[in-house]
Each structure stands twice: as structure tokens, then as C-alpha cells.
Amino acid sequence: MKDVARVIVTYDCPRNCPNCCNEHIGDVPAVKFEDLLKYKELVITGGEPMEIAPRVVEMIHRLQANGYNGKLWLYTSCLKTTKWADRAVLQAVNGITYTLHHKPSQKDLSDVCKLNKYLLENLDNRAHDRSDRLLIDSRCYTEEVLRIIGLYDTGTKHWSSIKPLEWKDDECPIPDNEELIYYDLERV
Ligand code: SF4
């Protein structure tokens, strides 16, 4: 067993990206809740975990109630700081990796803008022990997009990193130290 589990909690995602990673990953072993407790770190992913954010909040509380004290991370591209459950997950994890995908809508840009401001004002990694990363699809990594999401106003130091993401069809590598598993949070 590896130290880190990348946990798919749902396959649902509103984005429908062409060549979504989940089309290429094959069978992912399904695990029970007790299995999650064995890992040192859990990376919560999907699909889009924030589609079922209240259930993710409940899962995190259940992990903590069962003595889990490992690190928790979140991979998302749809976190809305206007929703209580999204904020609760954001505050409960050690950090997020947020991806702004190609051809973002005005709403997508507005959501990232609000997230950027929320992190600066509430969860700045310089004051909190966090690691928040922003990935922007290289096809929309432009000065205009960086301006719209507010990075020229706020600066970037409250993010651990901001990088362009090269979209590669058919390539979704998992780091060597991570194990991909499926925990069906929709049925819990
Ligand atoms: S955002 Fe991620 S999970 Fe959703 S369709 Fe795109 S690649 Fe797939």
C-alpha cells in the first residue's frame, strides 16, 4: 500500500472536458471507509467533488471522528466560496489544487476571482499551514485572464504556486507515491 491515496469520490462532473482523465484510467478499485484511515494522506478528487460538497464535509468529519490525522487535499475546478459546504471543505483541507479549464465562462472566472480573494483574506498560506495551487490551462493563461481573476490586484503570494497546465490528451499520470482508489461517496 502506498502512503497517499487519490480518492475519487464521484465520477460526476459538470465540465465534460474532451478526453477527461476518467475516460482513460480503467478500473479503479473501490474501497470501504475503513480503508481510507490507513493512508497518510488523502487527495479528494473526482469527477468534481464539489458537486457533492456537503457529503465531502460529512466524510471529513467522519474521518476526524475516527481518529484520522493525516493530511487532506482537494482537487477541484468548481469551488464556489458563496456556498457553505464549499467553504467548509476549503477550510478543512490542508490545501487545494484548483484548475481553471480551457474556454472559461464569465461565471468560471468570477468563481476563481472570489476564491482568490477568499484565500487572501481568510486562509493565506503565509499565516496558515496550507499549500494551495492554481493551475490555469495554458490555452487561457493570458494577462487578461490573470487580470480578470484579480491576481494583479491581490498579488500571488497567498498561493503556493500558480502555473500554466499543458493539457495532454490520453495522459493522466499519477505520481509514483500515489494510489488511485474509488470511494463511492454518493451512496453513503
Ligand atoms: S474537470 Fe476534470 S473530471 Fe471534470 S470533465 Fe474535466 S478533466 Fe474530467
Tab-separated table of C-alpha atoms and ligand atoms in Angstrom:
chain	number	residue	atom	x	y	z
A	1	MET	CA	0.000	0.000	0.000
A	2	LYS	CA	1.267	3.482	-0.830
A	3	ASP	CA	1.317	6.440	1.570
A	4	VAL	CA	-1.002	8.660	-0.442
A	5	ALA	CA	-4.414	7.774	-1.861
A	6	ARG	CA	-6.013	9.782	-4.611
A	7	VAL	CA	-9.651	9.176	-3.819
A	8	ILE	CA	-12.311	9.509	-6.492
A	9	VAL	CA	-15.467	10.289	-4.510
A	10	THR	CA	-17.701	10.734	-7.560
A	11	TYR	CA	-17.307	10.379	-11.313
A	12	ASP	CA	-19.871	13.116	-11.962
A	13	CYS	CA	-18.532	16.387	-13.322
A	14	PRO	CA	-20.390	19.275	-14.998
A	15	ARG	CA	-17.484	20.212	-17.262
A	16	ASN	CA	-17.437	17.352	-19.753
A	17	CYS	CA	-13.900	18.129	-20.940
A	18	PRO	CA	-12.943	16.303	-24.122
A	19	ASN	CA	-10.575	13.456	-23.203
A	20	CYS	CA	-11.338	13.683	-19.494
A	21	CYS	CA	-8.805	11.672	-17.499
A	22	ASN	CA	-11.539	9.423	-16.201
A	23	GLU	CA	-12.058	8.079	-19.719
A	24	HIS	CA	-8.573	6.551	-19.660
A	25	ILE	CA	-7.945	5.355	-16.142
A	26	GLY	CA	-9.561	1.934	-16.448
A	27	ASP	CA	-10.932	0.072	-13.464
A	28	VAL	CA	-10.256	1.794	-10.169
A	29	PRO	CA	-10.512	-0.380	-7.056
A	30	ALA	CA	-13.449	0.520	-4.811
A	31	VAL	CA	-12.660	0.764	-1.106
A	32	LYS	CA	-14.582	0.947	2.148
A	33	PHE	CA	-14.435	3.833	4.590
A	34	GLU	CA	-12.117	1.912	6.952
A	35	ASP	CA	-9.534	1.607	4.155
A	36	LEU	CA	-9.208	5.398	3.930
A	37	LEU	CA	-7.924	5.534	7.501
A	38	LYS	CA	-4.790	3.553	6.528
A	39	TYR	CA	-3.279	6.246	4.324
A	40	LYS	CA	-1.035	9.077	5.499
A	41	GLU	CA	-2.572	11.498	3.019
A	42	LEU	CA	-5.835	11.595	1.093
A	43	VAL	CA	-6.292	13.574	-2.110
A	44	ILE	CA	-10.024	14.064	-2.644
A	45	THR	CA	-10.848	14.166	-6.335
A	46	GLY	CA	-13.441	13.190	-8.938
A	47	GLY	CA	-15.162	13.899	-11.233
A	48	GLU	CA	-15.937	17.081	-9.366
A	49	PRO	CA	-16.003	16.581	-5.577
A	50	MET	CA	-17.722	19.923	-5.037
A	51	GLU	CA	-20.785	18.572	-6.844
A	52	ILE	CA	-21.379	16.695	-3.571
A	53	ALA	CA	-19.658	19.145	-1.216
A	54	PRO	CA	-21.985	18.512	1.796
A	55	ARG	CA	-21.088	14.825	1.579
A	56	VAL	CA	-17.388	15.686	1.431
A	57	VAL	CA	-17.820	17.783	4.586
A	58	GLU	CA	-19.513	14.815	6.267
A	59	MET	CA	-16.745	12.454	5.098
A	60	ILE	CA	-14.051	14.727	6.543
A	61	HIS	CA	-15.905	14.921	9.874
A	62	ARG	CA	-16.275	11.118	9.876
A	63	LEU	CA	-12.542	10.694	9.184
A	64	GLN	CA	-11.677	13.034	12.049
A	65	ALA	CA	-14.184	11.345	14.386
A	66	ASN	CA	-12.441	8.047	13.636
A	67	GLY	CA	-9.028	9.425	14.572
A	68	TYR	CA	-7.668	10.231	11.128
A	69	ASN	CA	-4.899	12.803	11.469
A	70	GLY	CA	-3.244	12.573	8.058
A	71	LYS	CA	-3.223	15.363	5.520
A	72	LEU	CA	-6.207	16.096	3.314
A	73	TRP	CA	-6.035	17.687	-0.117
A	74	LEU	CA	-8.697	18.650	-2.635
A	75	TYR	CA	-8.582	18.655	-6.429
A	76	THR	CA	-11.371	20.772	-7.878
A	77	SER	CA	-12.337	23.060	-10.716
A	78	CYS	CA	-15.716	24.210	-9.390
A	79	LEU	CA	-15.321	25.536	-5.877
A	80	LYS	CA	-17.760	28.330	-5.028
A	81	THR	CA	-16.947	30.348	-1.920
A	82	THR	CA	-20.567	31.558	-1.849
A	83	LYS	CA	-21.659	28.055	-0.758
A	84	TRP	CA	-21.277	26.998	2.883
A	85	ALA	CA	-20.227	23.425	2.126
A	86	ASP	CA	-17.538	24.506	-0.356
A	87	ARG	CA	-16.146	26.922	2.238
A	88	ALA	CA	-16.260	24.200	4.898
A	89	VAL	CA	-14.230	21.840	2.698
A	90	LEU	CA	-11.807	24.625	1.779
A	91	GLN	CA	-11.182	25.334	5.462
A	92	ALA	CA	-10.916	21.671	6.481
A	93	VAL	CA	-8.243	20.580	3.998
A	94	ASN	CA	-4.513	21.304	4.049
A	95	GLY	CA	-4.715	22.752	0.579
A	96	ILE	CA	-6.388	22.652	-2.802
A	97	THR	CA	-5.307	22.284	-6.381
A	98	TYR	CA	-7.742	24.398	-8.387
A	99	THR	CA	-7.795	24.067	-12.154
A	100	LEU	CA	-9.183	26.754	-14.421
A	101	HIS	CA	-10.035	24.902	-17.609
A	102	HIS	CA	-9.945	25.972	-21.250
A	103	LYS	CA	-12.635	28.380	-22.507
A	104	PRO	CA	-13.731	29.549	-19.073
A	105	SER	CA	-17.136	31.211	-18.820
A	106	GLN	CA	-17.622	34.566	-17.070
A	107	LYS	CA	-19.022	32.570	-14.135
A	108	ASP	CA	-15.887	30.375	-14.018
A	109	LEU	CA	-13.698	33.480	-13.948
A	110	SER	CA	-15.887	35.091	-11.309
A	111	ASP	CA	-15.658	31.949	-9.127
A	112	VAL	CA	-11.840	31.946	-9.305
A	113	CYS	CA	-11.786	35.676	-8.597
A	114	LYS	CA	-13.855	35.121	-5.435
A	115	LEU	CA	-11.703	32.138	-4.424
A	116	ASN	CA	-8.520	34.175	-4.880
A	117	LYS	CA	-9.883	36.928	-2.639
A	118	TYR	CA	-11.253	34.458	-0.073
A	119	LEU	CA	-7.887	32.706	0.279
A	120	LEU	CA	-6.061	36.007	0.693
A	121	GLU	CA	-8.494	37.292	3.317
A	122	ASN	CA	-9.152	34.073	5.246
A	123	LEU	CA	-6.640	31.307	4.558
A	124	ASP	CA	-3.409	32.920	3.402
A	125	ASN	CA	-0.809	30.134	3.359
A	126	ARG	CA	1.766	32.518	4.858
A	127	ALA	CA	-0.279	32.586	8.086
A	128	HIS	CA	-1.865	29.138	7.843
A	129	ASP	CA	-0.054	25.865	7.260
A	130	ARG	CA	-1.521	25.365	3.794
A	131	SER	CA	-0.484	24.664	0.251
A	132	ASP	CA	-2.920	25.987	-2.347
A	133	ARG	CA	-2.078	25.644	-6.019
A	134	LEU	CA	-3.739	27.266	-9.018
A	135	LEU	CA	-3.410	25.613	-12.410
A	136	ILE	CA	-4.607	27.531	-15.461
A	137	ASP	CA	-4.967	25.753	-18.785
A	138	SER	CA	-2.112	27.083	-20.895
A	139	ARG	CA	-4.573	27.909	-23.700
A	140	CYS	CA	-6.175	30.548	-21.468
A	141	TYR	CA	-3.133	31.549	-19.388
A	142	THR	CA	-3.215	35.150	-20.564
A	143	GLU	CA	-2.646	38.529	-18.946
A	144	GLU	CA	-6.314	39.294	-19.499
A	145	VAL	CA	-7.421	36.187	-17.566
A	146	LEU	CA	-4.918	36.858	-14.762
A	147	ARG	CA	-6.290	40.407	-14.533
A	148	ILE	CA	-9.941	39.296	-14.521
A	149	ILE	CA	-9.383	36.807	-11.701
A	150	GLY	CA	-7.750	39.573	-9.694
A	151	LEU	CA	-4.151	38.431	-9.410
A	152	TYR	CA	-2.739	41.822	-10.399
A	153	ASP	CA	-4.707	43.426	-7.554
A	154	THR	CA	-4.088	40.851	-4.826
A	155	GLY	CA	-0.631	39.628	-5.762
A	156	THR	CA	0.057	35.917	-5.768
A	157	LYS	CA	1.927	35.197	-2.535
A	158	HIS	CA	-1.110	33.684	-0.822
A	159	TRP	CA	-0.905	30.861	-3.401
A	160	SER	CA	1.849	28.260	-3.087
A	161	SER	CA	2.070	28.150	-6.863
A	162	ILE	CA	0.305	29.396	-9.967
A	163	LYS	CA	1.223	27.580	-13.152
A	164	PRO	CA	0.014	27.001	-16.686
A	165	LEU	CA	-1.292	23.492	-17.257
A	166	GLU	CA	-0.442	21.744	-20.502
A	167	TRP	CA	-3.498	19.696	-21.474
A	168	LYS	CA	-2.381	16.346	-22.855
A	169	ASP	CA	-4.982	14.074	-24.386
A	170	ASP	CA	-4.788	10.498	-23.106
A	171	GLU	CA	-2.201	11.359	-20.447
A	172	CYS	CA	-3.169	11.498	-16.814
A	173	PRO	CA	-0.135	10.334	-14.892
A	174	ILE	CA	-0.483	9.522	-11.197
A	175	PRO	CA	2.624	10.300	-9.095
A	176	ASP	CA	4.613	7.195	-8.102
A	177	ASN	CA	3.787	7.572	-4.429
A	178	GLU	CA	0.018	7.768	-5.006
A	179	GLU	CA	-2.577	5.051	-5.304
A	180	LEU	CA	-5.830	5.676	-7.182
A	181	ILE	CA	-8.926	4.377	-5.398
A	182	TYR	CA	-12.696	4.891	-5.561
A	183	TYR	CA	-14.806	5.617	-2.502
A	184	ASP	CA	-18.430	5.906	-3.547
A	185	LEU	CA	-19.492	8.938	-1.545
A	186	GLU	CA	-22.731	9.346	-3.464
A	187	ARG	CA	-24.167	6.187	-1.941
A	188	VAL	CA	-23.011	6.703	1.637
B	1	SF4	S1	-12.924	18.886	-14.956
B	1	SF4	FE1	-11.631	17.051	-14.684
B	1	SF4	S2	-13.089	15.421	-14.091
B	1	SF4	FE2	-14.288	17.105	-14.959
B	1	SF4	S3	-14.575	16.553	-17.134
B	1	SF4	FE3	-12.768	17.911	-16.961
B	1	SF4	S4	-10.994	16.525	-16.781
B	1	SF4	FE4	-12.862	15.336	-16.317
